[in-house]
Amino acid sequence: MANKPAPAEQPPKEMTCGIVMPISTIDGMSESHWRDVKTILELAIRAAEFKPNLVSDAEDAGVIHRRIVQNLYENPVVVVDVSCRNPNVMFELGMRLTFDKPTVIVCDDKTPFIFDTRVVEHIIYPRDLRHPLVEAFKAKLADKIASTIKNHDVPGQSSSFMKNFGPFVVPKLETRVVDKEEFILNELRELRGAVLARQNRPAFLPDYSSTMSQDSPERRKIADLASDPDLMLGVMSFLQSDPKHSTYDTDTLVEHLSEWPFVANILASNGVNRAGLRAKHILRRCLRNVRT
């Protein structure tokens, strides 16, 4: 009897490298600029033999905030572009560093270093994306990705952010096994909530700061508070604390958010009356930032 041929070996599965970066216009940089930057990052990541993927992307449908957190936790390595200090990027970078997973930070040559993360090496690229310098950047980034994940657990070689400050217990995301029916029902509930939230979301969130001059101190104060990472965390926590919150219209959300203790404390610490008109506009703008 002839021996059966041995099954062909399966090629090793390509590991994912997550990408966190601005995608919409900020600091005069247009969406097309960020598409070009994304292409450059993807080329460098592929050169390091990883599969590039925005942490907000996934093959399956689901709630975007959960997908982002899950990818930030599970991706073997993540490249974070902190150019222009985008609030969403900084928030996601903070989560990734807290998970103490391999992280590579890149930044354009016009953005000042951020005090809290300057202990981590930043790989610089030219904001004008000049070809010779971009080619050198891609080569350096590919090498940094490979070395970062290789040396992550090697004593004396790790570039871990948390290890700069002593021993810490790194948070872990809890996982549990569910049967197929429960999984499908949960996904349908979350998808329904996301659809209802989009239907209830107004096309434009009124913002009284739009009537102010561009350099108005009050306008800047509202924008700064609405982009505060702690306030954004509070808003995201509220939205995820109960599925029914995703079905509220914006006015109802703002009313409940102003009474949410975490959010109310942040407003109060910044001298904002949570029941006042100013708080409502800050929370409306913060909601828009979180949903962007």
GROMACS .gro file of N, CA and C in nm, residues 55-205:
model
  453
   55VAL      N    1  -0.575   5.028   1.370
   55VAL     CA    2  -0.636   4.961   1.485
   55VAL      C    3  -0.787   4.976   1.485
   56SER      N    4  -0.839   5.073   1.409
   56SER     CA    5  -0.985   5.091   1.402
   56SER      C    6  -1.049   5.000   1.298
   57ASP      N    7  -0.967   4.928   1.221
   57ASP     CA    8  -1.018   4.839   1.117
   57ASP      C    9  -1.027   4.697   1.167
   58ALA      N   10  -1.124   4.623   1.113
   58ALA     CA   11  -1.138   4.481   1.145
   58ALA      C   12  -1.216   4.414   1.034
   59GLU      N   13  -1.195   4.282   1.019
   59GLU     CA   14  -1.265   4.209   0.915
   59GLU      C   15  -1.413   4.191   0.948
   60ASP      N   16  -1.446   4.190   1.078
   60ASP     CA   17  -1.585   4.171   1.118
   60ASP      C   18  -1.644   4.303   1.163
   61ALA      N   19  -1.777   4.312   1.157
   61ALA     CA   20  -1.846   4.432   1.204
   61ALA      C   21  -1.850   4.431   1.356
   62GLY      N   22  -1.856   4.548   1.415
   62GLY     CA   23  -1.863   4.555   1.560
   62GLY      C   24  -1.853   4.699   1.605
   63VAL      N   25  -1.861   4.721   1.736
   63VAL     CA   26  -1.852   4.855   1.792
   63VAL      C   27  -1.708   4.904   1.781
   64ILE      N   28  -1.688   5.020   1.722
   64ILE     CA   29  -1.553   5.065   1.689
   64ILE      C   30  -1.465   5.084   1.812
   65HIS      N   31  -1.521   5.133   1.923
   65HIS     CA   32  -1.438   5.156   2.041
   65HIS      C   33  -1.385   5.025   2.096
   66ARG      N   34  -1.468   4.921   2.100
   66ARG     CA   35  -1.422   4.793   2.149
   66ARG      C   36  -1.317   4.735   2.055
   67ARG      N   37  -1.337   4.754   1.924
   67ARG     CA   38  -1.242   4.703   1.825
   67ARG      C   39  -1.106   4.770   1.843
   68ILE      N   40  -1.105   4.902   1.866
   68ILE     CA   41  -0.980   4.974   1.885
   68ILE      C   42  -0.905   4.922   2.006
   69VAL      N   43  -0.976   4.910   2.120
   69VAL     CA   44  -0.912   4.864   2.243
   69VAL      C   45  -0.860   4.722   2.225
   70GLN      N   46  -0.938   4.637   2.161
   70GLN     CA   47  -0.897   4.498   2.141
   70GLN      C   48  -0.771   4.491   2.054
   71ASN      N   49  -0.767   4.569   1.946
   71ASN     CA   50  -0.649   4.568   1.859
   71ASN      C   51  -0.528   4.630   1.928
   72LEU      N   52  -0.550   4.735   2.007
   72LEU     CA   53  -0.440   4.794   2.082
   72LEU      C   54  -0.379   4.694   2.179
   73TYR      N   55  -0.462   4.607   2.232
   73TYR     CA   56  -0.412   4.507   2.327
   73TYR      C   57  -0.351   4.386   2.257
   74GLU      N   58  -0.409   4.342   2.146
   74GLU     CA   59  -0.370   4.215   2.086
   74GLU      C   60  -0.264   4.225   1.976
   75ASN      N   61  -0.254   4.339   1.906
   75ASN     CA   62  -0.155   4.348   1.797
   75ASN      C   63  -0.014   4.330   1.853
   76PRO      N   64   0.068   4.247   1.791
   76PRO     CA   65   0.204   4.221   1.841
   76PRO      C   66   0.289   4.347   1.853
   77VAL      N   67   0.272   4.440   1.760
   77VAL     CA   68   0.344   4.566   1.764
   77VAL      C   69   0.255   4.672   1.702
   78VAL      N   70   0.267   4.795   1.750
   78VAL     CA   71   0.185   4.906   1.699
   78VAL      C   72   0.275   5.026   1.669
   79VAL      N   73   0.255   5.086   1.552
   79VAL     CA   74   0.324   5.209   1.515
   79VAL      C   75   0.227   5.325   1.539
   80VAL      N   76   0.271   5.426   1.613
   80VAL     CA   77   0.186   5.540   1.648
   80VAL      C   78   0.249   5.668   1.595
   81ASP      N   79   0.173   5.739   1.512
   81ASP     CA   80   0.218   5.868   1.457
   81ASP      C   81   0.157   5.980   1.542
   82VAL      N   82   0.242   6.046   1.621
   82VAL     CA   83   0.192   6.151   1.711
   82VAL      C   84   0.201   6.290   1.647
   83SER      N   85   0.222   6.297   1.517
   83SER     CA   86   0.229   6.426   1.448
   83SER      C   87   0.102   6.507   1.471
   84CYS      N   88   0.119   6.637   1.496
   84CYS     CA   89   0.008   6.732   1.519
   84CYS      C   90  -0.066   6.707   1.650
   85ARG      N   91  -0.019   6.611   1.729
   85ARG     CA   92  -0.077   6.586   1.862
   85ARG      C   93  -0.229   6.565   1.857
   86ASN      N   94  -0.272   6.480   1.766
   86ASN     CA   95  -0.415   6.449   1.754
   86ASN      C   96  -0.465   6.388   1.885
   87PRO      N   97  -0.575   6.440   1.944
   87PRO     CA   98  -0.623   6.389   2.074
   87PRO      C   99  -0.655   6.240   2.073
   88ASN      N  100  -0.721   6.192   1.968
   88ASN     CA  101  -0.755   6.049   1.963
   88ASN      C  102  -0.629   5.963   1.959
   89VAL      N  103  -0.530   6.008   1.883
   89VAL     CA  104  -0.403   5.934   1.874
   89VAL      C  105  -0.335   5.928   2.011
   90MET      N  106  -0.332   6.042   2.080
   90MET     CA  107  -0.265   6.045   2.211
   90MET      C  108  -0.337   5.956   2.312
   91PHE      N  109  -0.469   5.953   2.304
   91PHE     CA  110  -0.547   5.867   2.394
   91PHE      C  111  -0.515   5.719   2.368
   92GLU      N  112  -0.511   5.681   2.240
   92GLU     CA  113  -0.483   5.541   2.206
   92GLU      C  114  -0.339   5.504   2.236
   93LEU      N  115  -0.246   5.599   2.220
   93LEU     CA  116  -0.107   5.574   2.257
   93LEU      C  117  -0.097   5.548   2.407
   94GLY      N  118  -0.170   5.627   2.486
   94GLY     CA  119  -0.169   5.606   2.630
   94GLY      C  120  -0.215   5.466   2.669
   95MET      N  121  -0.321   5.418   2.603
   95MET     CA  122  -0.368   5.282   2.631
   95MET      C  123  -0.263   5.178   2.594
   96ARG      N  124  -0.205   5.194   2.477
   96ARG     CA  125  -0.104   5.096   2.432
   96ARG      C  126   0.015   5.092   2.527
   97LEU      N  127   0.064   5.208   2.569
   97LEU     CA  128   0.177   5.211   2.661
   97LEU      C  129   0.140   5.151   2.796
   98THR      N  130   0.015   5.172   2.838
   98THR     CA  131  -0.031   5.113   2.965
   98THR      C  132  -0.033   4.960   2.957
   99PHE      N  133  -0.067   4.906   2.840
   99PHE     CA  134  -0.064   4.761   2.821
   99PHE      C  135   0.079   4.709   2.817
  100ASP      N  136   0.177   4.799   2.805
  100ASP     CA  137   0.320   4.763   2.803
  100ASP      C  138   0.352   4.664   2.691
  101LYS      N  139   0.297   4.692   2.573
  101LYS     CA  140   0.322   4.609   2.455
  101LYS      C  141   0.418   4.683   2.361
  102PRO      N  142   0.489   4.611   2.272
  102PRO     CA  143   0.584   4.675   2.181
  102PRO      C  144   0.519   4.788   2.100
  103THR      N  145   0.579   4.906   2.110
  103THR     CA  146   0.524   5.026   2.047
  103THR      C  147   0.636   5.107   1.983
  104VAL      N  148   0.612   5.154   1.861
  104VAL     CA  149   0.708   5.239   1.791
  104VAL      C  150   0.640   5.373   1.764
  105ILE      N  151   0.702   5.481   1.808
  105ILE     CA  152   0.645   5.614   1.790
  105ILE      C  153   0.716   5.686   1.676
  106VAL      N  154   0.637   5.741   1.585
  106VAL     CA  155   0.693   5.823   1.477
  106VAL      C  156   0.631   5.962   1.485
  107CYS      N  157   0.697   6.058   1.423
  107CYS     CA  158   0.650   6.197   1.433
  107CYS      C  159   0.711   6.277   1.320
  108ASP      N  160   0.635   6.376   1.268
  108ASP     CA  161   0.694   6.461   1.165
  108ASP      C  162   0.788   6.564   1.228
  109ASP      N  163   0.866   6.630   1.144
  109ASP     CA  164   0.971   6.719   1.194
  109ASP      C  165   0.921   6.857   1.235
  110LYS      N  166   0.790   6.879   1.231
  110LYS     CA  167   0.733   7.007   1.272
  110LYS      C  168   0.661   6.999   1.406
  111THR      N  169   0.643   6.880   1.460
  111THR     CA  170   0.569   6.862   1.585
  111THR      C  171   0.667   6.851   1.701
  112PRO      N  172   0.656   6.937   1.803
  112PRO     CA  173   0.745   6.927   1.920
  112PRO      C  174   0.723   6.797   1.995
  113PHE      N  175   0.829   6.745   2.057
  113PHE     CA  176   0.816   6.625   2.137
  113PHE      C  177   0.722   6.651   2.254
  114ILE      N  178   0.652   6.548   2.296
  114ILE     CA  179   0.560   6.557   2.409
  114ILE      C  180   0.634   6.514   2.534
  115PHE      N  181   0.623   6.591   2.640
  115PHE     CA  182   0.702   6.567   2.761
  115PHE      C  183   0.684   6.424   2.814
  116ASP      N  184   0.560   6.377   2.820
  116ASP     CA  185   0.533   6.248   2.884
  116ASP      C  186   0.593   6.130   2.807
  117THR      N  187   0.614   6.142   2.677
  117THR     CA  188   0.661   6.028   2.598
  117THR      C  189   0.802   6.048   2.542
  118ARG      N  190   0.869   6.153   2.583
  118ARG     CA  191   0.999   6.180   2.522
  118ARG      C  192   1.104   6.078   2.564
  119VAL      N  193   1.076   5.997   2.669
  119VAL     CA  194   1.171   5.892   2.709
  119VAL      C  195   1.172   5.778   2.607
  120VAL      N  196   1.070   5.774   2.520
  120VAL     CA  197   1.065   5.672   2.415
  120VAL      C  198   1.117   5.734   2.286
  121GLU      N  199   1.205   5.662   2.217
  121GLU     CA  200   1.262   5.714   2.092
  121GLU      C  201   1.152   5.743   1.990
  122HIS      N  202   1.161   5.859   1.927
  122HIS     CA  203   1.071   5.896   1.818
  122HIS      C  204   1.148   5.888   1.686
  123ILE      N  205   1.090   5.826   1.586
  123ILE     CA  206   1.151   5.823   1.454
  123ILE      C  207   1.089   5.935   1.372
  124ILE      N  208   1.171   6.023   1.321
  124ILE     CA  209   1.123   6.147   1.259
  124ILE      C  210   1.117   6.133   1.107
  125TYR      N  211   1.010   6.188   1.050
  125TYR     CA  212   1.000   6.196   0.904
  125TYR      C  213   0.967   6.339   0.864
  126PRO      N  214   0.999   6.381   0.741
  126PRO     CA  215   0.972   6.519   0.699
  126PRO      C  216   0.824   6.541   0.671
  127ARG      N  217   0.770   6.648   0.726
  127ARG     CA  218   0.628   6.676   0.703
  127ARG      C  219   0.598   6.696   0.555
  128ASP      N  220   0.693   6.751   0.481
  128ASP     CA  221   0.668   6.772   0.338
  128ASP      C  222   0.689   6.645   0.256
  129LEU      N  223   0.725   6.535   0.323
  129LEU     CA  224   0.738   6.401   0.261
  129LEU      C  225   0.836   6.401   0.143
  130ARG      N  226   0.947   6.472   0.162
  130ARG     CA  227   1.051   6.471   0.058
  130ARG      C  228   1.103   6.329   0.037
  131HIS      N  229   1.116   6.290  -0.087
  131HIS     CA  230   1.143   6.151  -0.122
  131HIS      C  231   1.270   6.094  -0.058
  132PRO      N  232   1.388   6.158  -0.072
  132PRO     CA  233   1.509   6.096  -0.015
  132PRO      C  234   1.499   6.071   0.135
  133LEU      N  235   1.444   6.170   0.207
  133LEU     CA  236   1.432   6.155   0.352
  133LEU      C  237   1.326   6.052   0.388
  134VAL      N  238   1.219   6.044   0.311
  134VAL     CA  239   1.116   5.944   0.337
  134VAL      C  240   1.171   5.804   0.317
  135GLU      N  241   1.255   5.784   0.216
  135GLU     CA  242   1.315   5.653   0.192
  135GLU      C  243   1.403   5.612   0.310
  136ALA      N  244   1.480   5.706   0.363
  136ALA     CA  245   1.563   5.677   0.480
  136ALA      C  246   1.475   5.647   0.602
  137PHE      N  247   1.366   5.722   0.616
  137PHE     CA  248   1.272   5.699   0.726
  137PHE      C  249   1.212   5.559   0.718
  138LYS      N  250   1.170   5.516   0.600
  138LYS     CA  251   1.108   5.384   0.585
  138LYS      C  252   1.205   5.274   0.626
  139ALA      N  253   1.330   5.286   0.586
  139ALA     CA  254   1.429   5.185   0.621
  139ALA      C  255   1.451   5.181   0.773
  140LYS      N  256   1.459   5.300   0.835
  140LYS     CA  257   1.481   5.307   0.979
  140LYS      C  258   1.361   5.252   1.055
  141LEU      N  259   1.240   5.284   1.007
  141LEU     CA  260   1.119   5.235   1.073
  141LEU      C  261   1.109   5.083   1.063
  142ALA      N  262   1.138   5.027   0.947
  142ALA     CA  263   1.132   4.882   0.931
  142ALA      C  264   1.228   4.814   1.028
  143ASP      N  265   1.351   4.867   1.041
  143ASP     CA  266   1.448   4.810   1.135
  143ASP      C  267   1.399   4.824   1.280
  144LYS      N  268   1.339   4.939   1.310
  144LYS     CA  269   1.293   4.963   1.448
  144LYS      C  270   1.177   4.870   1.485
  145ILE      N  271   1.087   4.845   1.392
  145ILE     CA  272   0.976   4.752   1.419
  145ILE      C  273   1.030   4.614   1.452
  146ALA      N  274   1.123   4.566   1.369
  146ALA     CA  275   1.179   4.432   1.389
  146ALA      C  276   1.254   4.423   1.521
  147SER      N  277   1.336   4.524   1.553
  147SER     CA  278   1.415   4.519   1.676
  147SER      C  279   1.329   4.537   1.800
  148THR      N  280   1.223   4.618   1.789
  148THR     CA  281   1.136   4.644   1.905
  148THR      C  282   1.067   4.516   1.951
  149ILE      N  283   1.011   4.442   1.857
  149ILE     CA  284   0.940   4.321   1.897
  149ILE      C  285   1.038   4.211   1.937
  150LYS      N  286   1.156   4.210   1.877
  150LYS     CA  287   1.257   4.109   1.911
  150LYS      C  288   1.312   4.129   2.051
  151ASN      N  289   1.332   4.255   2.089
  151ASN     CA  290   1.398   4.286   2.216
  151ASN      C  291   1.301   4.320   2.329
  152HIS      N  292   1.172   4.306   2.305
  152HIS     CA  293   1.075   4.354   2.404
  152HIS      C  294   1.096   4.291   2.542
  153ASP      N  295   1.122   4.163   2.546
  153ASP     CA  296   1.136   4.093   2.675
  153ASP      C  297   1.281   4.063   2.711
  154VAL      N  298   1.375   4.125   2.639
  154VAL     CA  299   1.517   4.102   2.667
  154VAL      C  300   1.565   4.204   2.769
  155PRO      N  301   1.615   4.160   2.887
  155PRO     CA  302   1.662   4.256   2.988
  155PRO      C  303   1.770   4.348   2.932
  156GLY      N  304   1.754   4.476   2.956
  156GLY     CA  305   1.852   4.573   2.911
  156GLY      C  306   1.834   4.619   2.768
  157GLN      N  307   1.749   4.549   2.691
  157GLN     CA  308   1.730   4.585   2.551
  157GLN      C  309   1.590   4.642   2.525
  158SER      N  310   1.497   4.618   2.615
  158SER     CA  311   1.359   4.658   2.593
  158SER      C  312   1.344   4.810   2.588
  159SER      N  313   1.256   4.856   2.500
  159SER     CA  314   1.223   4.999   2.493
  159SER      C  315   1.090   5.028   2.561
  160SER      N  316   1.049   4.938   2.653
  160SER     CA  317   0.921   4.952   2.721
  160SER      C  318   0.911   5.085   2.794
  161PHE      N  319   0.798   5.152   2.775
  161PHE     CA  320   0.773   5.279   2.842
  161PHE      C  321   0.757   5.261   2.992
  162MET      N  322   0.679   5.163   3.034
  162MET     CA  323   0.648   5.144   3.176
  162MET      C  324   0.772   5.107   3.256
  163LYS      N  325   0.867   5.035   3.195
  163LYS     CA  326   0.985   4.990   3.269
  163LYS      C  327   1.077   5.107   3.306
  164ASN      N  328   1.054   5.225   3.247
  164ASN     CA  329   1.133   5.342   3.284
  164ASN      C  330   1.098   5.393   3.423
  165PHE      N  331   0.986   5.348   3.478
  165PHE     CA  332   0.937   5.404   3.605
  165PHE      C  333   0.928   5.299   3.715
  166GLY      N  334   0.983   5.180   3.693
  166GLY     CA  335   0.982   5.080   3.797
  166GLY      C  336   0.885   4.968   3.767
  167PRO      N  337   0.870   4.873   3.862
  167PRO     CA  338   0.781   4.758   3.840
  167PRO      C  339   0.634   4.798   3.850
  168PHE      N  340   0.556   4.753   3.754
  168PHE     CA  341   0.413   4.778   3.753
  168PHE      C  342   0.341   4.650   3.716
  169VAL      N  343   0.218   4.637   3.764
  169VAL     CA  344   0.130   4.529   3.720
  169VAL      C  345   0.055   4.579   3.598
  170VAL      N  346   0.082   4.519   3.483
  170VAL     CA  347   0.022   4.564   3.359
  170VAL      C  348  -0.121   4.512   3.348
  171PRO      N  349  -0.219   4.599   3.316
  171PRO     CA  350  -0.358   4.553   3.303
  171PRO      C  351  -0.374   4.456   3.189
  172LYS      N  352  -0.464   4.361   3.207
  172LYS     CA  353  -0.495   4.264   3.103
  172LYS      C  354  -0.644   4.268   3.073
  173LEU      N  355  -0.678   4.241   2.948
  173LEU     CA  356  -0.818   4.236   2.910
  173LEU      C  357  -0.871   4.097   2.938
  174GLU      N  358  -0.980   4.090   3.011
  174GLU     CA  359  -1.038   3.960   3.042
  174GLU      C  360  -1.105   3.901   2.918
  175THR      N  361  -1.089   3.772   2.902
  175THR     CA  362  -1.154   3.701   2.792
  175THR      C  363  -1.229   3.581   2.849
  176ARG      N  364  -1.338   3.542   2.783
  176ARG     CA  365  -1.411   3.424   2.825
  176ARG      C  366  -1.468   3.356   2.702
  177VAL      N  367  -1.489   3.226   2.715
  177VAL     CA  368  -1.541   3.148   2.605
  177VAL      C  369  -1.694   3.154   2.609
  178VAL      N  370  -1.756   3.186   2.495
  178VAL     CA  371  -1.902   3.190   2.486
  178VAL      C  372  -1.944   3.099   2.373
  179ASP      N  373  -2.068   3.048   2.383
  179ASP     CA  374  -2.114   2.962   2.274
  179ASP      C  375  -2.154   3.047   2.154
  180LYS      N  376  -2.170   2.982   2.041
  180LYS     CA  377  -2.192   3.053   1.915
  180LYS      C  378  -2.318   3.139   1.920
  181GLU      N  379  -2.426   3.087   1.979
  181GLU     CA  380  -2.552   3.162   1.982
  181GLU      C  381  -2.537   3.291   2.062
  182GLU      N  382  -2.471   3.281   2.179
  182GLU     CA  383  -2.454   3.400   2.263
  182GLU      C  384  -2.368   3.504   2.193
  183PHE      N  385  -2.263   3.457   2.125
  183PHE     CA  386  -2.175   3.549   2.053
  183PHE      C  387  -2.252   3.624   1.946
  184ILE      N  388  -2.331   3.551   1.868
  184ILE     CA  389  -2.407   3.614   1.759
  184ILE      C  390  -2.507   3.714   1.814
  185LEU      N  391  -2.577   3.678   1.923
  185LEU     CA  392  -2.675   3.768   1.982
  185LEU      C  393  -2.608   3.895   2.034
  186ASN      N  394  -2.492   3.881   2.099
  186ASN     CA  395  -2.420   3.999   2.149
  186ASN      C  396  -2.377   4.090   2.035
  187GLU      N  397  -2.327   4.031   1.927
  187GLU     CA  398  -2.284   4.111   1.812
  187GLU      C  399  -2.403   4.184   1.750
  188LEU      N  400  -2.518   4.117   1.741
  188LEU     CA  401  -2.636   4.180   1.683
  188LEU      C  402  -2.684   4.296   1.771
  189ARG      N  403  -2.681   4.275   1.904
  189ARG     CA  404  -2.722   4.383   1.995
  189ARG      C  405  -2.631   4.505   1.978
  190GLU      N  406  -2.500   4.482   1.971
  190GLU     CA  407  -2.407   4.594   1.959
  190GLU      C  408  -2.420   4.662   1.823
  191LEU      N  409  -2.440   4.583   1.720
  191LEU     CA  410  -2.458   4.641   1.587
  191LEU      C  411  -2.586   4.724   1.582
  192ARG      N  412  -2.693   4.674   1.644
  192ARG     CA  413  -2.820   4.748   1.647
  192ARG      C  414  -2.800   4.880   1.723
  193GLY      N  415  -2.728   4.874   1.835
  193GLY     CA  416  -2.703   4.997   1.911
  193GLY      C  417  -2.625   5.098   1.830
  194ALA      N  418  -2.524   5.050   1.755
  194ALA     CA  419  -2.443   5.140   1.673
  194ALA      C  420  -2.527   5.204   1.563
  195VAL      N  421  -2.616   5.126   1.502
  195VAL     CA  422  -2.702   5.178   1.396
  195VAL      C  423  -2.798   5.283   1.452
  196LEU      N  424  -2.859   5.252   1.568
  196LEU     CA  425  -2.951   5.347   1.629
  196LEU      C  426  -2.880   5.476   1.668
  197ALA      N  427  -2.757   5.462   1.719
  197ALA     CA  428  -2.682   5.582   1.757
  197ALA      C  429  -2.654   5.669   1.636
  198ARG      N  430  -2.621   5.608   1.524
  198ARG     CA  431  -2.595   5.686   1.402
  198ARG      C  432  -2.722   5.751   1.351
  199GLN      N  433  -2.836   5.680   1.363
  199GLN     CA  434  -2.963   5.737   1.318
  199GLN      C  435  -3.004   5.856   1.404
  200ASN      N  436  -2.973   5.848   1.535
  200ASN     CA  437  -3.013   5.954   1.627
  200ASN      C  438  -2.914   6.069   1.630
  201ARG      N  439  -2.799   6.048   1.568
  201ARG     CA  440  -2.697   6.152   1.572
  201ARG      C  441  -2.728   6.261   1.471
  202PRO      N  442  -2.734   6.388   1.514
  202PRO     CA  443  -2.764   6.495   1.420
  202PRO      C  444  -2.651   6.513   1.321
  203ALA      N  445  -2.684   6.563   1.202
  203ALA     CA  446  -2.582   6.582   1.100
  203ALA      C  447  -2.479   6.686   1.143
  204PHE      N  448  -2.523   6.780   1.230
  204PHE     CA  449  -2.430   6.883   1.275
  204PHE      C  450  -2.456   6.912   1.421
  205LEU      N  451  -2.351   6.911   1.501
  205LEU     CA  452  -2.366   6.942   1.642
  205LEU      C  453  -2.349   7.092   1.662
   0.00000   0.00000   0.00000
